[in-house]
Short mmCIF file of C-alpha atoms in Angstrom, two decimals:
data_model
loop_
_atom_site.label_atom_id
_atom_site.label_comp_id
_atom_site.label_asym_id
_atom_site.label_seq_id
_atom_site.Cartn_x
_atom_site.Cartn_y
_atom_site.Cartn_z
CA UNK A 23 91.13 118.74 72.48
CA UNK A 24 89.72 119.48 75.86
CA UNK A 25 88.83 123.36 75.43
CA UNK A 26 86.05 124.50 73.69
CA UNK A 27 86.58 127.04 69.94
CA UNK A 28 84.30 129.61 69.88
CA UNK A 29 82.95 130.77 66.21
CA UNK A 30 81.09 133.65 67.57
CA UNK A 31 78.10 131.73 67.20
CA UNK A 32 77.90 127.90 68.43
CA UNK A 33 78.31 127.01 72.06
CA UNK A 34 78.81 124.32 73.93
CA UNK A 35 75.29 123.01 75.60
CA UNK A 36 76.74 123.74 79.37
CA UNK A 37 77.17 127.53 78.72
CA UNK A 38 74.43 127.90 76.14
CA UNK A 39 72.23 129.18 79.35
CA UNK A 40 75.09 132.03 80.54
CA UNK A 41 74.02 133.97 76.80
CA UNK A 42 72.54 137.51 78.11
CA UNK A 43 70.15 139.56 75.62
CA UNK A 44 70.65 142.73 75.78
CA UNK A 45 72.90 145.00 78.38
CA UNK A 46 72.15 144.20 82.01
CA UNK A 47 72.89 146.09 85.21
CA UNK A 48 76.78 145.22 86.69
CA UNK A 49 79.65 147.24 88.83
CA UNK A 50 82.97 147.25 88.49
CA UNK A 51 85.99 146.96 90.63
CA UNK A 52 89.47 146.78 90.42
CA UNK A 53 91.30 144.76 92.71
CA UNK A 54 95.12 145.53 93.65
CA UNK A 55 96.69 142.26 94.18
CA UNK A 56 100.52 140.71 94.74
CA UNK A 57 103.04 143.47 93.56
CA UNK A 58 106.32 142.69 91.33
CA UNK A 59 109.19 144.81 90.42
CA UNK A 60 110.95 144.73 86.76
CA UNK A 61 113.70 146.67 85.46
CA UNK A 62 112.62 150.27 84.32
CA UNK A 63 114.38 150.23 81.48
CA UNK A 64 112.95 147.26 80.01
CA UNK A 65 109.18 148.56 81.16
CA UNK A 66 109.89 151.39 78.74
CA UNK A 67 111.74 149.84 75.87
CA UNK A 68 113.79 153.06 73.90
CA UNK A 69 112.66 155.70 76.47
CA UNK A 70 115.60 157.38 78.41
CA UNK A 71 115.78 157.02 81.97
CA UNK A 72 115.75 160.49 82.38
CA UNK A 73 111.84 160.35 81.21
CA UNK A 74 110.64 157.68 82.43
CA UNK A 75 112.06 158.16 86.20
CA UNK A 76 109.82 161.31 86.35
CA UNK A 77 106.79 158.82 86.41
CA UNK A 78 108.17 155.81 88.58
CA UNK A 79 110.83 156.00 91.32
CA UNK A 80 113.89 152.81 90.73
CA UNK A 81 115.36 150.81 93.64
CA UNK A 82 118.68 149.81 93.66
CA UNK A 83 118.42 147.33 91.19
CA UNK A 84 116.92 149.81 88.69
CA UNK A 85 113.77 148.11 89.23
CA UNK A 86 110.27 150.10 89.74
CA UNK A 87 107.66 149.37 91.36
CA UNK A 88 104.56 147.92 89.60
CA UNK A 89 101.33 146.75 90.82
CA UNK A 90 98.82 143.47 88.86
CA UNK A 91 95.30 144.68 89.30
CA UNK A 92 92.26 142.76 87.88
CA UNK A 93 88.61 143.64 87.42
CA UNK A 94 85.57 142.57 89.01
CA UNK A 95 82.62 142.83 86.68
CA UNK A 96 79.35 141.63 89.07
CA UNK A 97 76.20 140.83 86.72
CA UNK A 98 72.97 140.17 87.76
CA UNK A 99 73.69 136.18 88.06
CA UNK A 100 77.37 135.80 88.18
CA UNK A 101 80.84 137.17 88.89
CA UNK A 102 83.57 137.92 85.75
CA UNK A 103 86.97 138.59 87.19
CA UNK A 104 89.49 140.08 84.10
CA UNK A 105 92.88 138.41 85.32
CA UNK A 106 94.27 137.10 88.10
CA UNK A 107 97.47 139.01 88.30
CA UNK A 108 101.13 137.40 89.68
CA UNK A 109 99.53 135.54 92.74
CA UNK A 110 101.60 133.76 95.16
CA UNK A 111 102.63 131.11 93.03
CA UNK A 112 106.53 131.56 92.92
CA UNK A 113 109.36 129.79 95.19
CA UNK A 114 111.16 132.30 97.31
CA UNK A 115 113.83 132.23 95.09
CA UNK A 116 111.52 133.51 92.27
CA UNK A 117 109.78 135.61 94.23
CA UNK A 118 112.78 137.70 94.97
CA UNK A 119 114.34 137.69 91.52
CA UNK A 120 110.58 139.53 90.49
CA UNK A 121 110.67 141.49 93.40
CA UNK A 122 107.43 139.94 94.82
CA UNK A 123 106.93 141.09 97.94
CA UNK A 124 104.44 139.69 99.61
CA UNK A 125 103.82 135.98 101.12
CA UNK A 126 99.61 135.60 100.68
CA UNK A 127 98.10 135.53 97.42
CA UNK A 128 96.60 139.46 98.01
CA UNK A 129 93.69 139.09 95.49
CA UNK A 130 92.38 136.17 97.30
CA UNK A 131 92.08 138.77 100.16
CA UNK A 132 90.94 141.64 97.80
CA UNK A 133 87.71 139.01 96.87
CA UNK A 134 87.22 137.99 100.56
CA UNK A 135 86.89 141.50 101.85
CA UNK A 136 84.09 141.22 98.88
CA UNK A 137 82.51 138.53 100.92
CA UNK A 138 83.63 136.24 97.88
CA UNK A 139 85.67 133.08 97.53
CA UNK A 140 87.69 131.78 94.07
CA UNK A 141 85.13 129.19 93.98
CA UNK A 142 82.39 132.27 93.90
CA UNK A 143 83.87 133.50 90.22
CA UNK A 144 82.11 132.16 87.53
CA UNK A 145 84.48 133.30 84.81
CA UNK A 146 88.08 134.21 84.48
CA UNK A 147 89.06 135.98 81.34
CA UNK A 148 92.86 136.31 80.89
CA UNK A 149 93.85 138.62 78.25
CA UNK A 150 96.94 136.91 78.10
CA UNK A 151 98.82 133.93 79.77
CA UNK A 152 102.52 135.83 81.15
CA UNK A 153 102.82 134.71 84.43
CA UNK A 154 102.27 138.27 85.96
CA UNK A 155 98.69 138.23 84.19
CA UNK A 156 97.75 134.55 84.80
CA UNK A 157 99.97 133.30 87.97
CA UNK A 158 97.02 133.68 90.21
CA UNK A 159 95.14 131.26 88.91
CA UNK A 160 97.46 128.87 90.76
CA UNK A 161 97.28 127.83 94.68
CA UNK A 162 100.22 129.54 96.62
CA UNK A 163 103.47 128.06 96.54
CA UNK A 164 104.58 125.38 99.39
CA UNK A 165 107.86 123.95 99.60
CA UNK A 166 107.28 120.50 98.25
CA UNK A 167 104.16 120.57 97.17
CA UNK A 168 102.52 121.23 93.31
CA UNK A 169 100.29 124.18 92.37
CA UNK A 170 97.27 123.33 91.88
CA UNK A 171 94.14 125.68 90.08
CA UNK A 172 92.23 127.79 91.96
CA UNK A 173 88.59 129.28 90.91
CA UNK A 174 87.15 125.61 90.57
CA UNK A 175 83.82 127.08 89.67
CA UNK A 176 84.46 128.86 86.83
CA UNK A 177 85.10 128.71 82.83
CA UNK A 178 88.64 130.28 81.46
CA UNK A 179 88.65 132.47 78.80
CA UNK A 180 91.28 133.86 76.42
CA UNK A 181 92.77 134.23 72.85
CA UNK A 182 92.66 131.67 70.27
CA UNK A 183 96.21 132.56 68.88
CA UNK A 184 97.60 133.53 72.49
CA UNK A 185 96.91 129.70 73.72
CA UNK A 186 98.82 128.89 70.76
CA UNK A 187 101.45 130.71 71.42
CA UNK A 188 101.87 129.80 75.02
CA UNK A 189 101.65 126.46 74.21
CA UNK A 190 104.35 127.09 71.17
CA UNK A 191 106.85 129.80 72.41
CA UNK A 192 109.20 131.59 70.77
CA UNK A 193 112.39 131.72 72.36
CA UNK A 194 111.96 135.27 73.51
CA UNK A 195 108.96 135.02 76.04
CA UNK A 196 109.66 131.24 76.72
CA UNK A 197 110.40 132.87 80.25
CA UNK A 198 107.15 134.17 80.65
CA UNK A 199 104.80 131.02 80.49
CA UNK A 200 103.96 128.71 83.30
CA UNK A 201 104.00 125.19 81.68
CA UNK A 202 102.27 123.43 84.12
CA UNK A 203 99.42 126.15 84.60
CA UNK A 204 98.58 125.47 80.66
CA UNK A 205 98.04 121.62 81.30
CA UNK A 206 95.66 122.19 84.59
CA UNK A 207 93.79 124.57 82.40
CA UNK A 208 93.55 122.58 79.45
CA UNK A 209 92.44 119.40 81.85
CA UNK A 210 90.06 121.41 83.02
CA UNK A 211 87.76 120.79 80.75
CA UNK A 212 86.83 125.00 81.20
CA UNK A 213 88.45 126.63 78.81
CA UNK A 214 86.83 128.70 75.82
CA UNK A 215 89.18 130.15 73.31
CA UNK A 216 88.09 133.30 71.03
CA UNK A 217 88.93 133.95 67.48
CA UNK A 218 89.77 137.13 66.45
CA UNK A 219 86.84 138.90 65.81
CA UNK A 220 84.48 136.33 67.37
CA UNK A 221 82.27 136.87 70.14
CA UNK A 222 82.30 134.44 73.55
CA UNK A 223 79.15 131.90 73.40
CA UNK A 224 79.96 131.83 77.27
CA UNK A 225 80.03 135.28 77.92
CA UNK A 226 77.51 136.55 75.24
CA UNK A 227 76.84 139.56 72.80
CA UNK A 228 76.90 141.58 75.48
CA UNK A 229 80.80 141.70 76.04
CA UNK A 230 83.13 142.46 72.84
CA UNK A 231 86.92 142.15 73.09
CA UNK A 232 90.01 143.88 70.89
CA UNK A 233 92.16 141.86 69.48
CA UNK A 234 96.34 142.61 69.84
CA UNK A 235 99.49 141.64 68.90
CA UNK A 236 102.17 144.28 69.59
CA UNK A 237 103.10 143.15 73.09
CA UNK A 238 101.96 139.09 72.27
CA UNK A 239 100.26 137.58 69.72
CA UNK A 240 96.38 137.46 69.95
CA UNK A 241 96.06 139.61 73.69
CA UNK A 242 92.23 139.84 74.45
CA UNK A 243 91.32 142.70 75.66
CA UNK A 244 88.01 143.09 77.00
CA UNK A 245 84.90 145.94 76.70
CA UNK A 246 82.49 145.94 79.31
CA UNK A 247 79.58 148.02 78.07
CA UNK A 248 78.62 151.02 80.95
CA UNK A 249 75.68 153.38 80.96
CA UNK A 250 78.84 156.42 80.91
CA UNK A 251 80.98 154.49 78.14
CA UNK A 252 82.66 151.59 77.26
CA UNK A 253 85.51 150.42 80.06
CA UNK A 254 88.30 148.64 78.28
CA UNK A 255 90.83 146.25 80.71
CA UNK A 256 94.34 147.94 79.24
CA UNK A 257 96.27 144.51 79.13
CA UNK A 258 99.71 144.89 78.40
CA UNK A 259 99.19 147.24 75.47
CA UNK A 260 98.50 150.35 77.74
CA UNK A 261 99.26 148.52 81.04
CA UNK A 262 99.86 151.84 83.25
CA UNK A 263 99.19 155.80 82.47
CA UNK A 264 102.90 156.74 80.96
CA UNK A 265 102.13 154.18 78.24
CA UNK A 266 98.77 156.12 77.18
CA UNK A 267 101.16 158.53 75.79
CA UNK A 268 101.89 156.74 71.99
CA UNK A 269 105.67 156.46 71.76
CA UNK A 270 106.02 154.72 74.79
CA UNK A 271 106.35 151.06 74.80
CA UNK A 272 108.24 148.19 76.44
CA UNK A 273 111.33 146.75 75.92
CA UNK A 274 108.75 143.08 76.84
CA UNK A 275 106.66 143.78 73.43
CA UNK A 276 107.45 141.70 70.24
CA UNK A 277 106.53 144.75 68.08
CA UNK A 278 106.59 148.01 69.48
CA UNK A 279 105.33 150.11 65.82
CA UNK A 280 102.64 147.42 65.63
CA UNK A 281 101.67 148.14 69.11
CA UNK A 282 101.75 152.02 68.89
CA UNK A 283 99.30 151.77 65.99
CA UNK A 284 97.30 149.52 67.83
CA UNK A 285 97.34 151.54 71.03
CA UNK A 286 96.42 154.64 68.66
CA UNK A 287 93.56 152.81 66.96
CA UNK A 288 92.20 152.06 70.66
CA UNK A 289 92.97 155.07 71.84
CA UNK A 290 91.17 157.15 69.19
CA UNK A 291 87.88 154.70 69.80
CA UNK A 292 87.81 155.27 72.96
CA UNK A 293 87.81 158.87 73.04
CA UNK A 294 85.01 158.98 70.04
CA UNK A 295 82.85 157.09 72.69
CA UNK A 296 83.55 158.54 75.57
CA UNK A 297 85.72 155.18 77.28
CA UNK A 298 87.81 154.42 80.05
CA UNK A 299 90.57 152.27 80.66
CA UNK A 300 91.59 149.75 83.85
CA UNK A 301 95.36 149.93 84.14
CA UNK A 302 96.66 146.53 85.06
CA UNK A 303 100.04 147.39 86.18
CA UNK A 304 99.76 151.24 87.41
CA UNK A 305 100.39 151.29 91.00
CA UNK A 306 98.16 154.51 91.74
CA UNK A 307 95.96 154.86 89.41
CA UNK A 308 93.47 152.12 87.99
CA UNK A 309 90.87 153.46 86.27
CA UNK A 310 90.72 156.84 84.01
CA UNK A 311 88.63 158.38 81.00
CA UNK A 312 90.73 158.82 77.92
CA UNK A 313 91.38 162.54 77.04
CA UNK A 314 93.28 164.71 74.03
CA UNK A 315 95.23 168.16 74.53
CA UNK A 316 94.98 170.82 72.09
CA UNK A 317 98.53 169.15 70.36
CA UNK A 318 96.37 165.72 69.93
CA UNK A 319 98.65 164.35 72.67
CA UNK A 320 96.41 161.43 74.52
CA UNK A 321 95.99 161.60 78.28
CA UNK A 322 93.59 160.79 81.31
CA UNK A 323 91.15 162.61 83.25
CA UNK A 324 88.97 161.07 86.05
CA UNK A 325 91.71 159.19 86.86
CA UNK A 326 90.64 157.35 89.53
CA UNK A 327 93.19 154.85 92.11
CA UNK A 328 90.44 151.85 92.24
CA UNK A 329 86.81 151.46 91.13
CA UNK A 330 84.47 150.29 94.01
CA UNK A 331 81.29 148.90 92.67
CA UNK A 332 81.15 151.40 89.59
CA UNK A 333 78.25 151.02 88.31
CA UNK A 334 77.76 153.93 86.00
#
């Protein structure tokens, strides 16, 4: 095997020097990139349409708008990005069966206006690999002409038990999978696979991740530590504001009363310390603190449309 099997305590010799002691001064940002549209009804599994259109307006395919943000987490010596969204990656004909819109891969200009290049990102975790959370690791699409991975610079990180999966589908998320973006990655030569429970060697005590299964089997979610509380990336367990509030889920998720215990165990952490969540697929608001009413109902405040350089 190519990738590298992290234990949570033996590395391989060409990232032992990335370990960081101790927390370190970084920023945040969130970075809108290419936009999709999916049917509403399946982004909010057994919730009526007569909820859920309160939150998100439908087209006339009953689709709603949603965006695929990722994070930028800038350390002292090196550049993190948390996903890499849908990218540009799809023929025209998949492009307008998803309902994306645009023609340039948008978080390639999100990073430039950074003064930053793919080859500038020294690691790309991917919480999961569904094309709408790792498609952007691939070069736009040209009529003829393979993908080919972007970021050449950097290591890959993700689940254990989600690379497994990908790799072995079940029949249900088949769909979702870009066959061809697992070999590239796996010729890479770059790609670290956690555990559950086991800490990155590449990435260092430092960074911690929750482990998930509702929506997909081992989705990594990462914790960047903050001098005003953890910041967790949301994944596709909490992927947008409406699904903060427990009994919503999506029709996508292989286990929605797994996920809605995992999303309360979270949830409940979060607010003990204070966190916030980035929302990968809200298309107005990315970043917010987690909050409780009076009936114990979970919410946002600080709710925030992008993070620019957060660094507190």
């Amino acid at each position: 095997m190519s990738q590298h099997v992290s234990d949570g305590t033996a590395m391989d010799q060409s990232s032992s020097g990335d370990r960081q002691s101790g927390a370190q001064h970084r920023t945040l940002t969130t970075l809108f990139g290419n936009t999709q549209k999916l049917d509403g009804g399946a982004m909010f599994g057994n919730a009526p349409r007569s909820l859920w259109q309160r939150w998100f307006p439908v087209d006339e395919q009953n689709r709603i708008h949603l965006g695929c943000r990722a994070l930028l987490v800038q350390e002292t010596d090196r550049n993190i990005l948390v996903e890499a969204g849908i990218g540009a990656f799809f023929s025209p004909e998949m492009k307008e069966r998803y309902g994306v819109e645009e023609a340039r891969h948008v978080l390639l200009d999100r990073l430039a206006e950074l003064g930053l290049g793919d080859a500038d990102i020294d690691v790309v975790i991917l919480t999961h690999l569904h094309f709408d959370h790792a498609g952007g690791l691939l070069t736009p699409w040209k009529d003829g002409e393979a993908s080919s991975l972007l970021f050449p610079n950097a290591r890959f990180v993700t689940g254990l038990r989600q690379w497994q999966r990908a790799r072995q589908p079940h029949a249900r998320d088949r769909a979702s999978y870009i066959p061809e973006l697992l070999d590239l990655l796996e010729a890479s030569g770059r790609l670290e696979l956690i555990g559950d429970g086991m800490a990155s060697g590449l990435l260092g005590d430092d960074w911690t991740f929750h482990f998930s299964d509702g929506h997909t089997p081992g989705q990594l979610l990462p914790e960047v530590a903050m001098p005003n509380g953890p910041v967790v990336f949301g994944g596709d367990l909490i992927p947008g504001v409406p699904w903060v509030h427990l009994p919503i889920t999506m029709g996508y998720d292989r286990c929605a009363e797994g996920l809605i215990d995992e999303k309360t165990s979270l949830l409940l952490d979060l607010l003990a310390r204070n966190g916030r969540l980035v929302f990968t697929h809200d298309p107005l608001i990315g970043i917010g603190r987690i909050s409780q009413d009076g009936k114990g109902r979970f919410g946002i405040s600080e709710g925030a449309r992008e993070a620019v350089a957060l660094a507190e």
